[in-house]
PDB file of C-alpha atoms and ligand atoms in Angstrom:
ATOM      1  CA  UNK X   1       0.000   0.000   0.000  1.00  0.00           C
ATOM      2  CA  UNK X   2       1.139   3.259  -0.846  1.00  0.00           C
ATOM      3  CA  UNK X   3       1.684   6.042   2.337  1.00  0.00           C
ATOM      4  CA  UNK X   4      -0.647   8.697   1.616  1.00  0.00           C
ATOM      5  CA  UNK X   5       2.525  11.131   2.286  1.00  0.00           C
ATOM      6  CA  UNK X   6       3.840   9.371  -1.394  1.00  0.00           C
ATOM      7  CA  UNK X   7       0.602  10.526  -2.838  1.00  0.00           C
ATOM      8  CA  UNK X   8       1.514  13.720  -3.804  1.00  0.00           C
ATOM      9  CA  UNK X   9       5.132  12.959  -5.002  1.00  0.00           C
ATOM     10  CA  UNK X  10       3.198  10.293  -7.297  1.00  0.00           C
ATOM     11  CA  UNK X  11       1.109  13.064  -8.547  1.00  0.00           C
ATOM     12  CA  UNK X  12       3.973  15.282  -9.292  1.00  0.00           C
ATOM     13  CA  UNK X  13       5.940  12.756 -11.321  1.00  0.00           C
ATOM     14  CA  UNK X  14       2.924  11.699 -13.014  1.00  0.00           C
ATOM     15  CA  UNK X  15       2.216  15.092 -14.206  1.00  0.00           C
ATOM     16  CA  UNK X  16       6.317  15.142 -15.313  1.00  0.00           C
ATOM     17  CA  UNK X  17       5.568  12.588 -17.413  1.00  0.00           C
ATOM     18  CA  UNK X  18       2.200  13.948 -18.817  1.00  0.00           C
ATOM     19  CA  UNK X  19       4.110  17.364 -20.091  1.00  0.00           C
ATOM     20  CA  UNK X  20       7.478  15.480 -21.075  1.00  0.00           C
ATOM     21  CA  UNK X  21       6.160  14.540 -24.385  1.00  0.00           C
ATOM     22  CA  UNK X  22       5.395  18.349 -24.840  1.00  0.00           C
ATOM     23  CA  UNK X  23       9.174  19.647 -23.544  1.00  0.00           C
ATOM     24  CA  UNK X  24      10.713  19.154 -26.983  1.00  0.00           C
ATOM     25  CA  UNK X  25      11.852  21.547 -29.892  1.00  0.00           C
ATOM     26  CA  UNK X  26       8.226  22.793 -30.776  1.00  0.00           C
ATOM     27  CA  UNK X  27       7.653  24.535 -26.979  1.00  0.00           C
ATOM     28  CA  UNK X  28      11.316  25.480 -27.369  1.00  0.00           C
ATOM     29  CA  UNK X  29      10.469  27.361 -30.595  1.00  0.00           C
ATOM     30  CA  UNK X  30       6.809  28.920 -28.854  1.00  0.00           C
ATOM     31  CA  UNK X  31       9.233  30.417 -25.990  1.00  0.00           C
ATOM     32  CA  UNK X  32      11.801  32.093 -28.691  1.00  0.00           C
ATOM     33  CA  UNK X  33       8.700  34.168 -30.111  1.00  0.00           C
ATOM     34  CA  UNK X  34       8.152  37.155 -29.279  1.00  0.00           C
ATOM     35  CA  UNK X  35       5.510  38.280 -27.140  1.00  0.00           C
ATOM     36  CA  UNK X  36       2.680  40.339 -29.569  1.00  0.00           C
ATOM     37  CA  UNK X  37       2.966  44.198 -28.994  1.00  0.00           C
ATOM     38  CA  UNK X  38      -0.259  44.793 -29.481  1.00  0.00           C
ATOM     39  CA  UNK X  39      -3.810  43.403 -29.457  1.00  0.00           C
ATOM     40  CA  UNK X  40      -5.639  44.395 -32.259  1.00  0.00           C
ATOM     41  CA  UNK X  41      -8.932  45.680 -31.094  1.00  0.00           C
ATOM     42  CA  UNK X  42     -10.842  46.334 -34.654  1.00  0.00           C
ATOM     43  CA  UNK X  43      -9.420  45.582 -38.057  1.00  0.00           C
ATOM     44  CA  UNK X  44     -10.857  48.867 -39.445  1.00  0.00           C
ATOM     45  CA  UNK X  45     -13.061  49.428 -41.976  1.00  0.00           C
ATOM     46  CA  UNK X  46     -10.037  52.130 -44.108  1.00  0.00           C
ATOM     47  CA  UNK X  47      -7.923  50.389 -46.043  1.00  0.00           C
ATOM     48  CA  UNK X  48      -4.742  51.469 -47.948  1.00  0.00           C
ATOM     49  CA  UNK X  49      -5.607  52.185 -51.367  1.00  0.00           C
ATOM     50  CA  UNK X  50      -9.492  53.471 -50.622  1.00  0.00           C
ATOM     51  CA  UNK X  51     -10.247  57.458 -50.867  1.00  0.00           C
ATOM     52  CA  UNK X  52     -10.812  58.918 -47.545  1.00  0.00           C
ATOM     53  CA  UNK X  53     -13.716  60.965 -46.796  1.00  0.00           C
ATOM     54  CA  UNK X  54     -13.065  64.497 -46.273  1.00  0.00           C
ATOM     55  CA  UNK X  55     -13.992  65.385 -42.977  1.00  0.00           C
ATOM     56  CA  UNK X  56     -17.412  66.016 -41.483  1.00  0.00           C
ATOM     57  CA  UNK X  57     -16.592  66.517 -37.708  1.00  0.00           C
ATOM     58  CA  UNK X  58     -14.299  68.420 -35.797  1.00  0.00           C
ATOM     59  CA  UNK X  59     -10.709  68.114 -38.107  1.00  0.00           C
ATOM     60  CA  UNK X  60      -8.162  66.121 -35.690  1.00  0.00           C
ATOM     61  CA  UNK X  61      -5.302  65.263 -37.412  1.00  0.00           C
ATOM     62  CA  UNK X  62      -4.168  66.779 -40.990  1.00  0.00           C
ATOM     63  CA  UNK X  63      -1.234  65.363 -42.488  1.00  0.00           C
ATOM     64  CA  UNK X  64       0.679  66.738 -45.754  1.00  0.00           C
ATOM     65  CA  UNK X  65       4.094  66.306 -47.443  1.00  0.00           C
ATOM     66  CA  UNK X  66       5.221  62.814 -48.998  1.00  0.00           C
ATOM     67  CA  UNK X  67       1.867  61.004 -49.106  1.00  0.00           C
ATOM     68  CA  UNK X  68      -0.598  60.140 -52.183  1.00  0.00           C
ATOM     69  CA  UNK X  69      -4.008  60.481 -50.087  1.00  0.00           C
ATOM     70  CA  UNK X  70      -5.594  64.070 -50.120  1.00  0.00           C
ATOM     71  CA  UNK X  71      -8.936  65.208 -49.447  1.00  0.00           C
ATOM     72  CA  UNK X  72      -8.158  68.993 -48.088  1.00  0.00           C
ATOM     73  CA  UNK X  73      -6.451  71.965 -49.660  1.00  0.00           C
ATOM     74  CA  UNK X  74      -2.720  72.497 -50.172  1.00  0.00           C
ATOM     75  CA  UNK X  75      -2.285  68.282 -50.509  1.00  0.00           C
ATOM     76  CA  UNK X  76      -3.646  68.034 -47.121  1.00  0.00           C
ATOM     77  CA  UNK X  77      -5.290  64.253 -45.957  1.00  0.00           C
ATOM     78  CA  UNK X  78      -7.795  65.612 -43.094  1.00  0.00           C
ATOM     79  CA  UNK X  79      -9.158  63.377 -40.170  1.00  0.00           C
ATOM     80  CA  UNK X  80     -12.016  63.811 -37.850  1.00  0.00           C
ATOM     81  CA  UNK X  81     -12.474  61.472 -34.844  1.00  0.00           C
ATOM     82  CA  UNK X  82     -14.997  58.851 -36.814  1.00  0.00           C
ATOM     83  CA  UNK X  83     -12.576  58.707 -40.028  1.00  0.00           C
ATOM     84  CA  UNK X  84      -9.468  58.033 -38.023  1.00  0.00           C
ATOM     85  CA  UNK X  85     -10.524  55.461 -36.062  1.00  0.00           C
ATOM     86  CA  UNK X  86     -12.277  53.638 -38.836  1.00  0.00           C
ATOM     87  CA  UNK X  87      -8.381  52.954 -39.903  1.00  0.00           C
ATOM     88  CA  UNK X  88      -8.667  50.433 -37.465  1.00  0.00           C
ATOM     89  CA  UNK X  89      -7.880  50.134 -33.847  1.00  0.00           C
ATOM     90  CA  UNK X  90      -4.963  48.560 -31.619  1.00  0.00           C
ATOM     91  CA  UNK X  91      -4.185  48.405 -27.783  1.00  0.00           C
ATOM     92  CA  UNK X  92      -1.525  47.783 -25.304  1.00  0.00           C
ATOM     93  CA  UNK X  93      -1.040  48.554 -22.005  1.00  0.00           C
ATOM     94  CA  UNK X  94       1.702  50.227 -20.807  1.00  0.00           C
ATOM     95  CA  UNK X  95       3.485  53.318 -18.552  1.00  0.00           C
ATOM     96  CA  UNK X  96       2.725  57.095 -18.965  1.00  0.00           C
ATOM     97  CA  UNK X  97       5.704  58.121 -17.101  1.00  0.00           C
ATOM     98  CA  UNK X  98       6.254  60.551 -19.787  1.00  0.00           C
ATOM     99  CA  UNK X  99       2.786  62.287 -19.296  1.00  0.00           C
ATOM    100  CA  UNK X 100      -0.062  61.840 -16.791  1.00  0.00           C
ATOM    101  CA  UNK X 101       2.799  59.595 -14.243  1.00  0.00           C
ATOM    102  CA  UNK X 102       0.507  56.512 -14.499  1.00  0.00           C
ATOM    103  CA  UNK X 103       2.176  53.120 -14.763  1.00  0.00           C
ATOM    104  CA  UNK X 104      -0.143  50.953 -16.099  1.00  0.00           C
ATOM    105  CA  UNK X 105      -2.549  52.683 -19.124  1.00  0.00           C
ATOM    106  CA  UNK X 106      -4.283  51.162 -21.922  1.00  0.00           C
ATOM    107  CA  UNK X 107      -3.784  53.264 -24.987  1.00  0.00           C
ATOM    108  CA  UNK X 108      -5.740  52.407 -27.923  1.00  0.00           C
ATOM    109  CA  UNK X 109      -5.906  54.349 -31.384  1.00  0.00           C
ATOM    110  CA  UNK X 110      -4.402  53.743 -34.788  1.00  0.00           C
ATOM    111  CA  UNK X 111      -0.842  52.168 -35.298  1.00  0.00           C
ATOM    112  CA  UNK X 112       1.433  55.072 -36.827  1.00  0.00           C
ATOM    113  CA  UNK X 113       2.729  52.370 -39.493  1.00  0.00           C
ATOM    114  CA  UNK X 114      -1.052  51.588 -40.773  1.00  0.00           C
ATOM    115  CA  UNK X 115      -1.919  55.481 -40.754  1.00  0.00           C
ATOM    116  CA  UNK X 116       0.925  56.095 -43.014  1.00  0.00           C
ATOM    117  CA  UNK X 117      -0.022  53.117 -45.323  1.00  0.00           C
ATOM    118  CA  UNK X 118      -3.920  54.613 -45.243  1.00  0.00           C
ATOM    119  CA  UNK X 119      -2.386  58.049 -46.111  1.00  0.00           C
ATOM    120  CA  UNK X 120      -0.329  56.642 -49.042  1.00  0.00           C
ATOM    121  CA  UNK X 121       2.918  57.977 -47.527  1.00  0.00           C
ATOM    122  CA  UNK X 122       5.799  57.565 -50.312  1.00  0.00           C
ATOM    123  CA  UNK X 123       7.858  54.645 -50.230  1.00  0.00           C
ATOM    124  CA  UNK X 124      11.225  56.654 -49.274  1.00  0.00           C
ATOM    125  CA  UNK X 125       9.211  58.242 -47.053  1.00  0.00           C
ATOM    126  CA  UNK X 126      12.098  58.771 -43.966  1.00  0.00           C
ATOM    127  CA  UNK X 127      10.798  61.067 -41.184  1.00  0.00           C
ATOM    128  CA  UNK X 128       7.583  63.110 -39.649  1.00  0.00           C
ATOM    129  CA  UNK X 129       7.496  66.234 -39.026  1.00  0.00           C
ATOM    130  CA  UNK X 130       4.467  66.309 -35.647  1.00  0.00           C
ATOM    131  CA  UNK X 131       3.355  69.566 -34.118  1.00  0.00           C
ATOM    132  CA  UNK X 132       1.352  69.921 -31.647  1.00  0.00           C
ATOM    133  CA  UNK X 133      -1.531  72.142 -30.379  1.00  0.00           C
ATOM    134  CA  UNK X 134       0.787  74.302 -28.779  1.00  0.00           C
ATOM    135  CA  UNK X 135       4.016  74.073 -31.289  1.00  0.00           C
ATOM    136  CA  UNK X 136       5.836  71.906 -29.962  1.00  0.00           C
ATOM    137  CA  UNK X 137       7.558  70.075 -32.828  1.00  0.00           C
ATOM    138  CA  UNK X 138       9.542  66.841 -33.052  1.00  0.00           C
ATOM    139  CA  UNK X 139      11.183  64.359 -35.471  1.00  0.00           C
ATOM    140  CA  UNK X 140      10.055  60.935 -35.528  1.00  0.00           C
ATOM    141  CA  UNK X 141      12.086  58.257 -37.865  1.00  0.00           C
ATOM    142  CA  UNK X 142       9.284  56.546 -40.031  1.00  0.00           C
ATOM    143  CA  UNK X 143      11.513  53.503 -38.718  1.00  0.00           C
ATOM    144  CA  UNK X 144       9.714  53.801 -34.990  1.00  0.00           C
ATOM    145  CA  UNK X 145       6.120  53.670 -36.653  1.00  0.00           C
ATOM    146  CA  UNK X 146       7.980  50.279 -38.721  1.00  0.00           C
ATOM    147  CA  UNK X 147       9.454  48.726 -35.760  1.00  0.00           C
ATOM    148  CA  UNK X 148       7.716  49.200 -32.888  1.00  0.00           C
ATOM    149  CA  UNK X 149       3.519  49.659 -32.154  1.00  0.00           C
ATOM    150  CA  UNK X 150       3.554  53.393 -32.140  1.00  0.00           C
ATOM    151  CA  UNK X 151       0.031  54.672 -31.264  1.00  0.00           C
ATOM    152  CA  UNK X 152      -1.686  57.942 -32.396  1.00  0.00           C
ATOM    153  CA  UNK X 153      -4.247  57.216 -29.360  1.00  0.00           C
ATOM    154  CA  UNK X 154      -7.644  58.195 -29.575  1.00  0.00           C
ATOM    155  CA  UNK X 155      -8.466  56.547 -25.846  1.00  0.00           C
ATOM    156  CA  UNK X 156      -6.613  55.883 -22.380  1.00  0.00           C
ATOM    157  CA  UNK X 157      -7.918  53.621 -19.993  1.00  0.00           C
ATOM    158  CA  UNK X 158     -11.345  53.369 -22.579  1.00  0.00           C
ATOM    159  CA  UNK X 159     -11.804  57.389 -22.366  1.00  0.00           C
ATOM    160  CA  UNK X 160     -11.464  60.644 -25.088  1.00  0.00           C
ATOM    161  CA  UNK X 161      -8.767  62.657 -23.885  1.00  0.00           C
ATOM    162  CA  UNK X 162      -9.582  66.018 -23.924  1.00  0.00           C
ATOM    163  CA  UNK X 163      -6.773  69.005 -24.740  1.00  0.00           C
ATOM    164  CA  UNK X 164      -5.867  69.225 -20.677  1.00  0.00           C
ATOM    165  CA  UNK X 165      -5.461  65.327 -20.802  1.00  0.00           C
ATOM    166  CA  UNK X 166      -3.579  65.510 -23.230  1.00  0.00           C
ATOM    167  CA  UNK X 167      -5.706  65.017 -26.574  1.00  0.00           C
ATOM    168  CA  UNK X 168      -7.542  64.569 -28.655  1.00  0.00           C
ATOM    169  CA  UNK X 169      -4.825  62.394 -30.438  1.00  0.00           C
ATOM    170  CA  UNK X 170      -1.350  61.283 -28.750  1.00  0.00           C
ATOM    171  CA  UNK X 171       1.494  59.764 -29.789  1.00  0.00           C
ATOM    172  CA  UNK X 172       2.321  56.456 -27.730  1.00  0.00           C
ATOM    173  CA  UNK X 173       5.283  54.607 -27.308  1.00  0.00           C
ATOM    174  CA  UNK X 174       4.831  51.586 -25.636  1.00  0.00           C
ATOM    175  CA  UNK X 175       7.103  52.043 -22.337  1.00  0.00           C
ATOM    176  CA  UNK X 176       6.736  48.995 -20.073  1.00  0.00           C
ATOM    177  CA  UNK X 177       5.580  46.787 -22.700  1.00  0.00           C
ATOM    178  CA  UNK X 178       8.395  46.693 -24.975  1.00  0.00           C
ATOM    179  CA  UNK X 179      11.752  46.390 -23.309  1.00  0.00           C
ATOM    180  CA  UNK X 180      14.629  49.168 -23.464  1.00  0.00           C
ATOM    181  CA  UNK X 181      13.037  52.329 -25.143  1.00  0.00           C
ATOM    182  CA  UNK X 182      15.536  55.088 -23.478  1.00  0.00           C
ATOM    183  CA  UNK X 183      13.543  58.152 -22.187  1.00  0.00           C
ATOM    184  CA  UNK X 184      15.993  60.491 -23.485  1.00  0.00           C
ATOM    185  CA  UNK X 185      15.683  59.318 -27.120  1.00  0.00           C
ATOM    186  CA  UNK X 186      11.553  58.354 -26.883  1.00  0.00           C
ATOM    187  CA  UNK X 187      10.351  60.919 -24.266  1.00  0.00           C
ATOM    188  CA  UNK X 188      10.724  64.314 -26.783  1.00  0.00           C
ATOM    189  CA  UNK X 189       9.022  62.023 -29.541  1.00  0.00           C
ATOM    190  CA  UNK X 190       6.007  61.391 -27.195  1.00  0.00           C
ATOM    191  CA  UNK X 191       4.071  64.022 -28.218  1.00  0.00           C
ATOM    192  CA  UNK X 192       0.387  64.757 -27.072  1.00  0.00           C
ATOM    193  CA  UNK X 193      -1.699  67.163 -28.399  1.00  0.00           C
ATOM    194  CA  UNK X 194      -1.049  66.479 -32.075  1.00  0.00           C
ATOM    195  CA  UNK X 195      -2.348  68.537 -34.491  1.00  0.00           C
ATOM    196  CA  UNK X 196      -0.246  67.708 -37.615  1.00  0.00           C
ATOM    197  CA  UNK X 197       1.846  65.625 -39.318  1.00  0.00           C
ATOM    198  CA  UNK X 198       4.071  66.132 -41.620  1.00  0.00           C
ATOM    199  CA  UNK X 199       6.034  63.093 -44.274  1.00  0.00           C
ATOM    200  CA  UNK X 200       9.141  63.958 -45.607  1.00  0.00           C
TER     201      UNK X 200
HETATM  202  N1  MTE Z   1       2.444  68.619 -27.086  1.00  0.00           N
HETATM  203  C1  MTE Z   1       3.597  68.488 -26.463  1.00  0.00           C
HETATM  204  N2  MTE Z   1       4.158  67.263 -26.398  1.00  0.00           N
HETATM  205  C2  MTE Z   1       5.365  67.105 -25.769  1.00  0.00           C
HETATM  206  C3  MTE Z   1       6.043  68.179 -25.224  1.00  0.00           C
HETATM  207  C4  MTE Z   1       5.412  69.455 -25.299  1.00  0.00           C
HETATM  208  O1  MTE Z   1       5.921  70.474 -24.823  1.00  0.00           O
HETATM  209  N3  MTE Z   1       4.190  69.567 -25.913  1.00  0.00           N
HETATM  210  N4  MTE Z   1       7.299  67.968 -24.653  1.00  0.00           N
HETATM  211  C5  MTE Z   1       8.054  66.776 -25.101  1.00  0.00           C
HETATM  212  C6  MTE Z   1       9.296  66.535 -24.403  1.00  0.00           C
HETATM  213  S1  MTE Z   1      10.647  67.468 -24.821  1.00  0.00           S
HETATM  214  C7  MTE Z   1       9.415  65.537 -23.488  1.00  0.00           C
HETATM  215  S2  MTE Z   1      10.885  65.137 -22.755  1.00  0.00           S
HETATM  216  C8  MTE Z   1       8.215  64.866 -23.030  1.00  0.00           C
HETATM  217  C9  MTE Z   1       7.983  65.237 -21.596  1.00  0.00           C
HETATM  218  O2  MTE Z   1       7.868  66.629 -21.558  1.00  0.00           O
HETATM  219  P1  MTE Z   1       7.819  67.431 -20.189  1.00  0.00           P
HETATM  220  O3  MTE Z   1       9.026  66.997 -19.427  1.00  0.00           O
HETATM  221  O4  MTE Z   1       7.864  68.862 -20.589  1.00  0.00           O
HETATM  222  O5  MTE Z   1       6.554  67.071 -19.524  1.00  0.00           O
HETATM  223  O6  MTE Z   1       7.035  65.182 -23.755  1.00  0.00           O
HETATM  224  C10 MTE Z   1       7.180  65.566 -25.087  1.00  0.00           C
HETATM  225  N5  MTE Z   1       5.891  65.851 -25.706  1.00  0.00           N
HETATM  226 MO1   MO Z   2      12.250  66.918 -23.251  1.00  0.00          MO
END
């Protein structure tokens, strides 16, 4: 008869032996890819290629320079609120040192990369040129938007963000959630308050 004190060492080895079989190459393989960046939260209903509306609500974004997409004056591509986010929405949850002080906020809006693809931005298409509400201006390498899931948020923690919380639009990048993004180099590119963006 077994001692019931064996019973749970017969359990453990038991259960060894149950997930053995699975301890091979193929988990091996499931560890060694990466962890998704973001969760995509609608696929959107914009596509590259498709006209975009010109706007019927409050404009929110205009972008000009080195993209094919116009529907404003001057080669302009104008966004309200509805016509952005019908680009599609993404999500991840990460730290707002840079901002508000929060740790842990879910941003969601449109990836930078598929807003550039919407817009039609040129393939040697290197830099942005954002400004903000209140001029601030930065440089962001078109490699960031490539690279890593740079948000133009429309929503933190599931609400609009007003002009004092920093809105309407903001860009995101994804402190906390993916690993070594230096505050010195990504803080100045987190910019709220965007108003437009230029492709060069
Ligand atoms: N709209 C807007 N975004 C901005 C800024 C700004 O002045 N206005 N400052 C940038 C800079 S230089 C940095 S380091 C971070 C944090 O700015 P802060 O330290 O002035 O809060 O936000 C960036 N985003
Ligand atoms: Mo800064």
């Amino acid at each position: 008869m077994v001692p019931r004190s064996a019973f749970p060492a017969v359990l453990a080895s038991s259960l060894l032996l149950l997930t053995l079989p699975g301890c091979g190459a193929e988990p091996r393989a499931r560890a060694a890819a990466p962890a998704a960046d973001h969760t995509v939260v609608t696929a959107g209903t914009l596509r590259p290629g498709q006209a975009i509306p010109a706007p019927t609500g409050t404009v929110v974004l205009t972008l000009r320079g080195a993209i094919t997409r116009h529907n404003g004056p001057d080669g302009t591509l104008r966004f309200d609120m509805r016509t952005l986010e019908r680009i599609g929405l993404a999500e991840w949850t990460g730290s707002d040192a840079v901002a508000t002080g929060r740790t842990r906020v879910r941003f969601r809006g449109v990836l930078l990369r598929r807003l550039l693809q919407v817009a039609g931005a040129r393939p040697g298409a290197r830099t942005l040129r954002a400004a903000a509400l209140n001029d601030y201006k930065v440089t962001i390498p078109v490699a960031d938007a490539t690279r890593l899931p740079v948000l133009l948020a429309t929503t933190a923690d599931g609400r609009r963000m007003s002009v004092a919380r920093y809105g309407p639009t903001r860009v995101v990048y994804p402190f906390g959630k993916v690993p070594g993004l230096q505050p010195t180099v990504y803080d100045p590119r987190s910019i709220w308050q965007v108003a437009s963006i230029e492709v060069r």
